């Protein structure tokens, strides 16, 4: 049984990303150095292949509102609709056009040739003069409907922006709490693993003195390697959750976001169920 568990733990470590490392450092004792691979996983204290940042939840929300691609794209649409509305309203204003007017004509004169015959010769000319045209449409039934249409589109786009922003804040908060939970879980499992490793060392010494049988030691080792396999899985889960949080914040490079705030319990929700439902109906989109 021990060999199967140890093989599974070694395979899980070998298949895990080589650069993934735990968040919390712990200086292992000399008795824990029986496996170089295990020690590398447990004692590595940085992310070699990731640029990691530790942020508070408030900072994450502020960065997400400024950098989230979906929110920025919607904001650009709002600006476009605002200019379209301005253009539609300017149709009520007078239009001043500056141009030029071309004037022309012909002149004629008679020429006497040696044959005592006369012939009329025509010479044309053109002249360009600047012109200024002012037009103002007081009654145009198509202008106001166009303005109303542009205004409705602008209001709808602003509403969509608010909807996306509120959804984004909820996603950031959820992702941040997931990162906090994984960090606390890794910290707890690391402490449990080291405590069990000390127990294995103690039982090994007891077995050498003939005070216990091999069964107790093997059972303790099985538990230790099961906890090691779970610890590696939680580290992989943390990297995935931290990457999701970084994407919500608009980071497109090899960056992960870690939580600097501790995972604390929040205040109890004191609003009744009926009032909660009513508030949700009034504020829903």
PDB file of C-alpha atoms in Angstrom:
ATOM      1  CA  UNK A   1       0.000   0.000   0.000  1.00  0.00           C
ATOM      2  CA  UNK A   2       2.828   2.381   0.884  1.00  0.00           C
ATOM      3  CA  UNK A   3       4.553   1.755  -2.422  1.00  0.00           C
ATOM      4  CA  UNK A   4       1.392   2.584  -4.360  1.00  0.00           C
ATOM      5  CA  UNK A   5       0.840   5.858  -2.475  1.00  0.00           C
ATOM      6  CA  UNK A   6       4.494   6.881  -2.828  1.00  0.00           C
ATOM      7  CA  UNK A   7       4.419   6.117  -6.549  1.00  0.00           C
ATOM      8  CA  UNK A   8       1.227   8.154  -6.992  1.00  0.00           C
ATOM      9  CA  UNK A   9       2.705  11.092  -5.112  1.00  0.00           C
ATOM     10  CA  UNK A  10       5.920  10.968  -7.160  1.00  0.00           C
ATOM     11  CA  UNK A  11       3.951  10.782 -10.424  1.00  0.00           C
ATOM     12  CA  UNK A  12       1.788  13.739  -9.409  1.00  0.00           C
ATOM     13  CA  UNK A  13       4.862  15.813  -8.603  1.00  0.00           C
ATOM     14  CA  UNK A  14       6.534  14.817 -11.874  1.00  0.00           C
ATOM     15  CA  UNK A  15       3.449  15.737 -13.932  1.00  0.00           C
ATOM     16  CA  UNK A  16       2.900  19.067 -12.186  1.00  0.00           C
ATOM     17  CA  UNK A  17       4.276  22.247 -13.852  1.00  0.00           C
ATOM     18  CA  UNK A  18       7.960  22.465 -13.098  1.00  0.00           C
ATOM     19  CA  UNK A  19       7.807  26.142 -12.210  1.00  0.00           C
ATOM     20  CA  UNK A  20       4.825  26.049  -9.857  1.00  0.00           C
ATOM     21  CA  UNK A  21       5.890  26.758  -6.299  1.00  0.00           C
ATOM     22  CA  UNK A  22       4.060  27.174  -3.016  1.00  0.00           C
ATOM     23  CA  UNK A  23       3.268  30.569  -1.582  1.00  0.00           C
ATOM     24  CA  UNK A  24       4.487  30.008   1.955  1.00  0.00           C
ATOM     25  CA  UNK A  25       8.049  29.137   2.792  1.00  0.00           C
ATOM     26  CA  UNK A  26       8.970  26.692   5.497  1.00  0.00           C
ATOM     27  CA  UNK A  27      12.506  25.767   6.412  1.00  0.00           C
ATOM     28  CA  UNK A  28      12.530  21.975   6.653  1.00  0.00           C
ATOM     29  CA  UNK A  29      14.694  20.143   9.137  1.00  0.00           C
ATOM     30  CA  UNK A  30      17.541  17.900   8.082  1.00  0.00           C
ATOM     31  CA  UNK A  31      15.363  14.878   8.683  1.00  0.00           C
ATOM     32  CA  UNK A  32      13.058  15.950   5.850  1.00  0.00           C
ATOM     33  CA  UNK A  33      15.705  15.805   3.144  1.00  0.00           C
ATOM     34  CA  UNK A  34      15.176  12.209   2.085  1.00  0.00           C
ATOM     35  CA  UNK A  35      13.783  13.198  -1.341  1.00  0.00           C
ATOM     36  CA  UNK A  36      15.253  15.997  -3.447  1.00  0.00           C
ATOM     37  CA  UNK A  37      12.088  16.343  -5.549  1.00  0.00           C
ATOM     38  CA  UNK A  38       9.842  16.639  -2.502  1.00  0.00           C
ATOM     39  CA  UNK A  39      12.154  19.157  -0.889  1.00  0.00           C
ATOM     40  CA  UNK A  40      12.161  21.272  -4.055  1.00  0.00           C
ATOM     41  CA  UNK A  41       8.376  21.353  -4.116  1.00  0.00           C
ATOM     42  CA  UNK A  42       8.052  22.177  -0.426  1.00  0.00           C
ATOM     43  CA  UNK A  43      10.886  24.622   0.140  1.00  0.00           C
ATOM     44  CA  UNK A  44      10.871  26.674  -3.103  1.00  0.00           C
ATOM     45  CA  UNK A  45       9.805  30.191  -2.248  1.00  0.00           C
ATOM     46  CA  UNK A  46       9.173  31.929  -5.582  1.00  0.00           C
ATOM     47  CA  UNK A  47       7.481  31.586  -8.961  1.00  0.00           C
ATOM     48  CA  UNK A  48      10.312  31.310 -11.464  1.00  0.00           C
ATOM     49  CA  UNK A  49       8.102  31.297 -14.559  1.00  0.00           C
ATOM     50  CA  UNK A  50       5.536  33.865 -13.371  1.00  0.00           C
ATOM     51  CA  UNK A  51       5.495  37.528 -12.545  1.00  0.00           C
ATOM     52  CA  UNK A  52       3.487  37.605  -9.335  1.00  0.00           C
ATOM     53  CA  UNK A  53       1.985  40.540  -7.489  1.00  0.00           C
ATOM     54  CA  UNK A  54       0.339  40.668  -4.082  1.00  0.00           C
ATOM     55  CA  UNK A  55      -2.619  43.049  -4.022  1.00  0.00           C
ATOM     56  CA  UNK A  56      -5.524  43.895  -1.762  1.00  0.00           C
ATOM     57  CA  UNK A  57      -9.078  43.319  -2.911  1.00  0.00           C
ATOM     58  CA  UNK A  58      -9.693  47.068  -3.157  1.00  0.00           C
ATOM     59  CA  UNK A  59      -6.667  47.526  -5.418  1.00  0.00           C
ATOM     60  CA  UNK A  60      -7.791  44.620  -7.582  1.00  0.00           C
ATOM     61  CA  UNK A  61     -11.211  46.205  -8.130  1.00  0.00           C
ATOM     62  CA  UNK A  62      -9.679  49.577  -9.033  1.00  0.00           C
ATOM     63  CA  UNK A  63      -7.238  48.004 -11.503  1.00  0.00           C
ATOM     64  CA  UNK A  64      -9.979  45.872 -13.065  1.00  0.00           C
ATOM     65  CA  UNK A  65     -12.181  48.913 -13.727  1.00  0.00           C
ATOM     66  CA  UNK A  66      -9.255  50.690 -15.384  1.00  0.00           C
ATOM     67  CA  UNK A  67      -7.784  47.799 -17.388  1.00  0.00           C
ATOM     68  CA  UNK A  68     -10.397  45.119 -18.032  1.00  0.00           C
ATOM     69  CA  UNK A  69     -10.617  44.671 -21.848  1.00  0.00           C
ATOM     70  CA  UNK A  70     -14.392  44.115 -21.956  1.00  0.00           C
ATOM     71  CA  UNK A  71     -15.059  47.216 -19.867  1.00  0.00           C
ATOM     72  CA  UNK A  72     -12.670  49.344 -21.918  1.00  0.00           C
ATOM     73  CA  UNK A  73     -14.309  48.224 -25.157  1.00  0.00           C
ATOM     74  CA  UNK A  74     -17.724  49.189 -23.816  1.00  0.00           C
ATOM     75  CA  UNK A  75     -16.400  52.575 -22.701  1.00  0.00           C
ATOM     76  CA  UNK A  76     -15.115  53.229 -26.225  1.00  0.00           C
ATOM     77  CA  UNK A  77     -18.602  52.462 -27.557  1.00  0.00           C
ATOM     78  CA  UNK A  78     -20.042  55.019 -25.136  1.00  0.00           C
ATOM     79  CA  UNK A  79     -17.682  57.669 -26.469  1.00  0.00           C
ATOM     80  CA  UNK A  80     -18.605  56.777 -30.036  1.00  0.00           C
ATOM     81  CA  UNK A  81     -22.319  57.103 -29.282  1.00  0.00           C
ATOM     82  CA  UNK A  82     -21.746  60.440 -27.563  1.00  0.00           C
ATOM     83  CA  UNK A  83     -20.094  61.861 -30.670  1.00  0.00           C
ATOM     84  CA  UNK A  84     -22.859  60.426 -32.846  1.00  0.00           C
ATOM     85  CA  UNK A  85     -25.416  62.244 -30.681  1.00  0.00           C
ATOM     86  CA  UNK A  86     -23.462  65.496 -30.947  1.00  0.00           C
ATOM     87  CA  UNK A  87     -23.335  65.120 -34.711  1.00  0.00           C
ATOM     88  CA  UNK A  88     -27.094  64.506 -34.892  1.00  0.00           C
ATOM     89  CA  UNK A  89     -27.890  67.575 -32.772  1.00  0.00           C
ATOM     90  CA  UNK A  90     -25.687  69.798 -34.931  1.00  0.00           C
ATOM     91  CA  UNK A  91     -28.080  69.265 -37.808  1.00  0.00           C
ATOM     92  CA  UNK A  92     -30.316  71.897 -36.160  1.00  0.00           C
ATOM     93  CA  UNK A  93     -27.553  74.483 -36.437  1.00  0.00           C
ATOM     94  CA  UNK A  94     -27.103  76.722 -39.493  1.00  0.00           C
ATOM     95  CA  UNK A  95     -24.621  75.534 -42.074  1.00  0.00           C
ATOM     96  CA  UNK A  96     -22.032  77.914 -43.488  1.00  0.00           C
ATOM     97  CA  UNK A  97     -20.317  76.837 -46.700  1.00  0.00           C
ATOM     98  CA  UNK A  98     -17.332  78.626 -48.187  1.00  0.00           C
ATOM     99  CA  UNK A  99     -16.797  78.095 -51.918  1.00  0.00           C
ATOM    100  CA  UNK A 100     -16.134  79.863 -55.171  1.00  0.00           C
ATOM    101  CA  UNK A 101     -18.231  80.960 -58.192  1.00  0.00           C
ATOM    102  CA  UNK A 102     -16.866  80.921 -61.705  1.00  0.00           C
ATOM    103  CA  UNK A 103     -17.886  83.712 -64.103  1.00  0.00           C
ATOM    104  CA  UNK A 104     -17.020  83.712 -67.812  1.00  0.00           C
ATOM    105  CA  UNK A 105     -17.738  85.264 -71.231  1.00  0.00           C
ATOM    106  CA  UNK A 106     -16.443  85.928 -74.731  1.00  0.00           C
ATOM    107  CA  UNK A 107     -14.952  88.925 -76.518  1.00  0.00           C
ATOM    108  CA  UNK A 108     -14.761  89.365 -80.308  1.00  0.00           C
ATOM    109  CA  UNK A 109     -12.880  91.566 -82.723  1.00  0.00           C
ATOM    110  CA  UNK A 110     -12.362  91.701 -86.469  1.00  0.00           C
ATOM    111  CA  UNK A 111      -9.134  91.042 -88.251  1.00  0.00           C
ATOM    112  CA  UNK A 112      -8.334  92.260 -91.781  1.00  0.00           C
ATOM    113  CA  UNK A 113      -6.301  89.861 -93.863  1.00  0.00           C
ATOM    114  CA  UNK A 114      -4.335  90.581 -96.998  1.00  0.00           C
ATOM    115  CA  UNK A 115      -7.194  89.238 -99.056  1.00  0.00           C
ATOM    116  CA  UNK A 116      -9.271  92.240 -97.960  1.00  0.00           C
ATOM    117  CA  UNK A 117     -11.578  89.884 -96.065  1.00  0.00           C
ATOM    118  CA  UNK A 118     -12.501  90.273 -92.446  1.00  0.00           C
ATOM    119  CA  UNK A 119     -12.918  87.428 -89.964  1.00  0.00           C
ATOM    120  CA  UNK A 120     -14.356  87.536 -86.475  1.00  0.00           C
ATOM    121  CA  UNK A 121     -12.070  86.107 -83.759  1.00  0.00           C
ATOM    122  CA  UNK A 122     -13.530  85.109 -80.348  1.00  0.00           C
ATOM    123  CA  UNK A 123     -11.613  85.058 -77.079  1.00  0.00           C
ATOM    124  CA  UNK A 124     -13.186  83.453 -73.953  1.00  0.00           C
ATOM    125  CA  UNK A 125     -12.282  84.254 -70.355  1.00  0.00           C
ATOM    126  CA  UNK A 126     -13.169  82.909 -66.852  1.00  0.00           C
ATOM    127  CA  UNK A 127     -13.006  84.486 -63.440  1.00  0.00           C
ATOM    128  CA  UNK A 128     -13.359  82.784 -60.030  1.00  0.00           C
ATOM    129  CA  UNK A 129     -14.840  84.720 -57.132  1.00  0.00           C
ATOM    130  CA  UNK A 130     -15.221  83.481 -53.496  1.00  0.00           C
ATOM    131  CA  UNK A 131     -18.731  82.730 -52.285  1.00  0.00           C
ATOM    132  CA  UNK A 132     -20.261  82.250 -48.854  1.00  0.00           C
ATOM    133  CA  UNK A 133     -23.486  80.253 -48.493  1.00  0.00           C
ATOM    134  CA  UNK A 134     -25.584  80.102 -45.324  1.00  0.00           C
ATOM    135  CA  UNK A 135     -28.331  77.479 -44.988  1.00  0.00           C
ATOM    136  CA  UNK A 136     -30.585  76.809 -42.005  1.00  0.00           C
ATOM    137  CA  UNK A 137     -33.367  74.248 -41.929  1.00  0.00           C
ATOM    138  CA  UNK A 138     -35.998  75.350 -39.437  1.00  0.00           C
ATOM    139  CA  UNK A 139     -38.466  72.641 -40.312  1.00  0.00           C
ATOM    140  CA  UNK A 140     -36.972  69.222 -40.948  1.00  0.00           C
ATOM    141  CA  UNK A 141     -39.043  66.283 -39.676  1.00  0.00           C
ATOM    142  CA  UNK A 142     -36.109  63.842 -39.894  1.00  0.00           C
ATOM    143  CA  UNK A 143     -33.687  65.597 -37.549  1.00  0.00           C
ATOM    144  CA  UNK A 144     -35.393  65.131 -34.167  1.00  0.00           C
ATOM    145  CA  UNK A 145     -36.169  61.401 -34.636  1.00  0.00           C
ATOM    146  CA  UNK A 146     -32.514  60.877 -35.509  1.00  0.00           C
ATOM    147  CA  UNK A 147     -31.454  62.747 -32.367  1.00  0.00           C
ATOM    148  CA  UNK A 148     -33.828  60.681 -30.208  1.00  0.00           C
ATOM    149  CA  UNK A 149     -32.459  57.474 -31.714  1.00  0.00           C
ATOM    150  CA  UNK A 150     -28.856  58.430 -30.979  1.00  0.00           C
ATOM    151  CA  UNK A 151     -29.792  59.427 -27.433  1.00  0.00           C
ATOM    152  CA  UNK A 152     -31.518  56.086 -26.813  1.00  0.00           C
ATOM    153  CA  UNK A 153     -28.458  54.214 -28.060  1.00  0.00           C
ATOM    154  CA  UNK A 154     -26.221  56.228 -25.752  1.00  0.00           C
ATOM    155  CA  UNK A 155     -28.397  55.523 -22.714  1.00  0.00           C
ATOM    156  CA  UNK A 156     -28.482  51.819 -23.555  1.00  0.00           C
ATOM    157  CA  UNK A 157     -24.701  51.711 -23.885  1.00  0.00           C
ATOM    158  CA  UNK A 158     -24.242  53.463 -20.546  1.00  0.00           C
ATOM    159  CA  UNK A 159     -26.610  50.988 -18.952  1.00  0.00           C
ATOM    160  CA  UNK A 160     -24.617  48.111 -20.470  1.00  0.00           C
ATOM    161  CA  UNK A 161     -21.423  49.610 -19.072  1.00  0.00           C
ATOM    162  CA  UNK A 162     -22.894  49.737 -15.552  1.00  0.00           C
ATOM    163  CA  UNK A 163     -24.104  46.169 -15.900  1.00  0.00           C
ATOM    164  CA  UNK A 164     -20.698  44.898 -17.043  1.00  0.00           C
ATOM    165  CA  UNK A 165     -18.916  46.871 -14.318  1.00  0.00           C
ATOM    166  CA  UNK A 166     -21.071  45.412 -11.538  1.00  0.00           C
ATOM    167  CA  UNK A 167     -20.592  41.911 -12.919  1.00  0.00           C
ATOM    168  CA  UNK A 168     -16.849  42.473 -13.171  1.00  0.00           C
ATOM    169  CA  UNK A 169     -16.615  43.601  -9.546  1.00  0.00           C
ATOM    170  CA  UNK A 170     -18.440  40.456  -8.447  1.00  0.00           C
ATOM    171  CA  UNK A 171     -16.105  38.280 -10.537  1.00  0.00           C
ATOM    172  CA  UNK A 172     -13.022  39.980  -9.073  1.00  0.00           C
ATOM    173  CA  UNK A 173     -14.297  39.551  -5.518  1.00  0.00           C
ATOM    174  CA  UNK A 174     -15.091  35.875  -6.115  1.00  0.00           C
ATOM    175  CA  UNK A 175     -11.715  35.186  -7.737  1.00  0.00           C
ATOM    176  CA  UNK A 176      -9.892  37.036  -4.952  1.00  0.00           C
ATOM    177  CA  UNK A 177     -11.635  35.010  -2.243  1.00  0.00           C
ATOM    178  CA  UNK A 178     -10.766  31.809  -4.120  1.00  0.00           C
ATOM    179  CA  UNK A 179      -7.096  32.829  -4.114  1.00  0.00           C
ATOM    180  CA  UNK A 180      -7.294  33.648  -0.406  1.00  0.00           C
ATOM    181  CA  UNK A 181      -8.854  30.254   0.336  1.00  0.00           C
ATOM    182  CA  UNK A 182      -6.188  28.372  -1.614  1.00  0.00           C
ATOM    183  CA  UNK A 183      -3.381  30.263   0.096  1.00  0.00           C
ATOM    184  CA  UNK A 184      -4.790  29.503   3.542  1.00  0.00           C
ATOM    185  CA  UNK A 185      -5.388  25.878   2.563  1.00  0.00           C
ATOM    186  CA  UNK A 186      -1.806  25.474   1.361  1.00  0.00           C
ATOM    187  CA  UNK A 187      -0.498  26.995   4.560  1.00  0.00           C
ATOM    188  CA  UNK A 188      -2.591  24.623   6.672  1.00  0.00           C
ATOM    189  CA  UNK A 189      -1.607  21.542   4.655  1.00  0.00           C
ATOM    190  CA  UNK A 190       2.062  22.446   4.802  1.00  0.00           C
ATOM    191  CA  UNK A 191       1.903  22.601   8.590  1.00  0.00           C
ATOM    192  CA  UNK A 192       0.036  19.294   8.696  1.00  0.00           C
ATOM    193  CA  UNK A 193       2.559  17.670   6.371  1.00  0.00           C
ATOM    194  CA  UNK A 194       5.544  18.763   8.438  1.00  0.00           C
ATOM    195  CA  UNK A 195       3.886  17.595  11.632  1.00  0.00           C
ATOM    196  CA  UNK A 196       3.279  14.186  10.078  1.00  0.00           C
ATOM    197  CA  UNK A 197       6.855  14.125   8.773  1.00  0.00           C
ATOM    198  CA  UNK A 198       8.100  14.672  12.288  1.00  0.00           C
ATOM    199  CA  UNK A 199       5.847  11.838  13.408  1.00  0.00           C
ATOM    200  CA  UNK A 200       7.381   9.581  10.736  1.00  0.00           C
ATOM    201  CA  UNK A 201      10.875  10.501  11.930  1.00  0.00           C
ATOM    202  CA  UNK A 202       9.891   9.767  15.488  1.00  0.00           C
ATOM    203  CA  UNK A 203       8.373   6.401  14.583  1.00  0.00           C
ATOM    204  CA  UNK A 204      11.454   5.545  12.530  1.00  0.00           C
ATOM    205  CA  UNK A 205      13.603   6.105  15.596  1.00  0.00           C
ATOM    206  CA  UNK A 206      11.184   4.045  17.683  1.00  0.00           C
ATOM    207  CA  UNK A 207      11.327   1.212  15.158  1.00  0.00           C
ATOM    208  CA  UNK A 208      15.128   1.241  15.221  1.00  0.00           C
ATOM    209  CA  UNK A 209      14.952   0.666  18.981  1.00  0.00           C
ATOM    210  CA  UNK A 210      12.457  -2.137  18.549  1.00  0.00           C
ATOM    211  CA  UNK A 211       9.712  -0.315  20.444  1.00  0.00           C
ATOM    212  CA  UNK A 212       7.083  -0.482  17.629  1.00  0.00           C
ATOM    213  CA  UNK A 213       6.351  -2.695  14.661  1.00  0.00           C
ATOM    214  CA  UNK A 214       6.734  -1.804  10.987  1.00  0.00           C
ATOM    215  CA  UNK A 215       2.950  -1.495  10.467  1.00  0.00           C
ATOM    216  CA  UNK A 216       2.632   1.691  12.530  1.00  0.00           C
ATOM    217  CA  UNK A 217       5.470   3.345  10.606  1.00  0.00           C
ATOM    218  CA  UNK A 218       4.086   2.364   7.208  1.00  0.00           C
ATOM    219  CA  UNK A 219       0.648   3.687   8.106  1.00  0.00           C
ATOM    220  CA  UNK A 220       2.117   7.023   9.149  1.00  0.00           C
ATOM    221  CA  UNK A 221       4.112   7.226   5.897  1.00  0.00           C
ATOM    222  CA  UNK A 222       0.978   6.514   3.851  1.00  0.00           C
ATOM    223  CA  UNK A 223      -0.822   9.415   5.510  1.00  0.00           C
ATOM    224  CA  UNK A 224       2.161  11.705   4.948  1.00  0.00           C
ATOM    225  CA  UNK A 225       2.391  10.994   1.209  1.00  0.00           C
ATOM    226  CA  UNK A 226      -1.356  11.393   0.771  1.00  0.00           C
ATOM    227  CA  UNK A 227      -1.080  14.847   2.314  1.00  0.00           C
ATOM    228  CA  UNK A 228       1.876  15.650   0.059  1.00  0.00           C
ATOM    229  CA  UNK A 229      -0.148  14.739  -3.035  1.00  0.00           C
ATOM    230  CA  UNK A 230      -3.015  16.954  -1.849  1.00  0.00           C
ATOM    231  CA  UNK A 231      -0.589  19.803  -1.207  1.00  0.00           C
ATOM    232  CA  UNK A 232       0.741  19.676  -4.767  1.00  0.00           C
ATOM    233  CA  UNK A 233      -2.803  19.696  -6.148  1.00  0.00           C
ATOM    234  CA  UNK A 234      -3.691  22.761  -4.073  1.00  0.00           C
ATOM    235  CA  UNK A 235      -0.591  24.556  -5.363  1.00  0.00           C
ATOM    236  CA  UNK A 236      -1.648  23.899  -8.942  1.00  0.00           C
ATOM    237  CA  UNK A 237      -5.150  25.103  -8.090  1.00  0.00           C
ATOM    238  CA  UNK A 238      -3.745  28.305  -6.612  1.00  0.00           C
ATOM    239  CA  UNK A 239      -1.789  29.120  -9.782  1.00  0.00           C
ATOM    240  CA  UNK A 240      -4.903  28.579 -11.905  1.00  0.00           C
ATOM    241  CA  UNK A 241      -7.033  30.814  -9.678  1.00  0.00           C
ATOM    242  CA  UNK A 242      -4.345  33.502  -9.509  1.00  0.00           C
ATOM    243  CA  UNK A 243      -4.123  33.477 -13.317  1.00  0.00           C
ATOM    244  CA  UNK A 244      -7.900  33.920 -13.588  1.00  0.00           C
ATOM    245  CA  UNK A 245      -7.722  36.914 -11.269  1.00  0.00           C
ATOM    246  CA  UNK A 246      -4.904  38.420 -13.352  1.00  0.00           C
ATOM    247  CA  UNK A 247      -6.969  38.066 -16.539  1.00  0.00           C
ATOM    248  CA  UNK A 248      -9.886  39.901 -14.925  1.00  0.00           C
ATOM    249  CA  UNK A 249      -7.483  42.716 -14.060  1.00  0.00           C
ATOM    250  CA  UNK A 250      -6.386  43.008 -17.694  1.00  0.00           C
ATOM    251  CA  UNK A 251      -2.941  41.417 -17.450  1.00  0.00           C
ATOM    252  CA  UNK A 252      -2.127  39.591 -20.682  1.00  0.00           C
ATOM    253  CA  UNK A 253       1.471  38.657 -19.914  1.00  0.00           C
ATOM    254  CA  UNK A 254       2.746  35.846 -17.677  1.00  0.00           C
ATOM    255  CA  UNK A 255       1.422  37.416 -14.473  1.00  0.00           C
ATOM    256  CA  UNK A 256      -0.480  35.978 -11.539  1.00  0.00           C
ATOM    257  CA  UNK A 257      -2.151  37.943  -8.750  1.00  0.00           C
ATOM    258  CA  UNK A 258      -1.873  36.777  -5.142  1.00  0.00           C
ATOM    259  CA  UNK A 259      -3.917  38.000  -2.197  1.00  0.00           C
ATOM    260  CA  UNK A 260      -2.243  40.190   0.390  1.00  0.00           C
ATOM    261  CA  UNK A 261      -5.368  40.456   2.562  1.00  0.00           C
ATOM    262  CA  UNK A 262      -5.915  37.657   5.066  1.00  0.00           C
ATOM    263  CA  UNK A 263      -8.997  35.507   4.769  1.00  0.00           C
ATOM    264  CA  UNK A 264     -11.240  36.792   7.562  1.00  0.00           C
ATOM    265  CA  UNK A 265     -14.869  36.148   8.326  1.00  0.00           C
ATOM    266  CA  UNK A 266     -17.246  38.937   7.338  1.00  0.00           C
ATOM    267  CA  UNK A 267     -20.123  40.466   9.232  1.00  0.00           C
ATOM    268  CA  UNK A 268     -23.362  38.575   9.376  1.00  0.00           C
ATOM    269  CA  UNK A 269     -26.118  39.457   6.891  1.00  0.00           C
ATOM    270  CA  UNK A 270     -28.877  40.954   9.030  1.00  0.00           C
ATOM    271  CA  UNK A 271     -31.438  41.799   6.326  1.00  0.00           C
ATOM    272  CA  UNK A 272     -34.469  39.521   6.190  1.00  0.00           C
ATOM    273  CA  UNK A 273     -35.155  37.267   3.223  1.00  0.00           C
ATOM    274  CA  UNK A 274     -38.203  39.262   2.079  1.00  0.00           C
ATOM    275  CA  UNK A 275     -36.305  42.567   2.208  1.00  0.00           C
ATOM    276  CA  UNK A 276     -33.334  41.035   0.417  1.00  0.00           C
ATOM    277  CA  UNK A 277     -35.532  39.807  -2.430  1.00  0.00           C
ATOM    278  CA  UNK A 278     -37.272  43.175  -2.697  1.00  0.00           C
ATOM    279  CA  UNK A 279     -33.942  45.023  -2.831  1.00  0.00           C
ATOM    280  CA  UNK A 280     -32.774  42.652  -5.542  1.00  0.00           C
ATOM    281  CA  UNK A 281     -35.885  43.288  -7.634  1.00  0.00           C
ATOM    282  CA  UNK A 282     -35.472  47.056  -7.384  1.00  0.00           C
ATOM    283  CA  UNK A 283     -31.799  47.067  -8.285  1.00  0.00           C
ATOM    284  CA  UNK A 284     -31.630  44.337 -10.910  1.00  0.00           C
ATOM    285  CA  UNK A 285     -30.960  45.330 -14.502  1.00  0.00           C
TER     286      UNK A 285
END
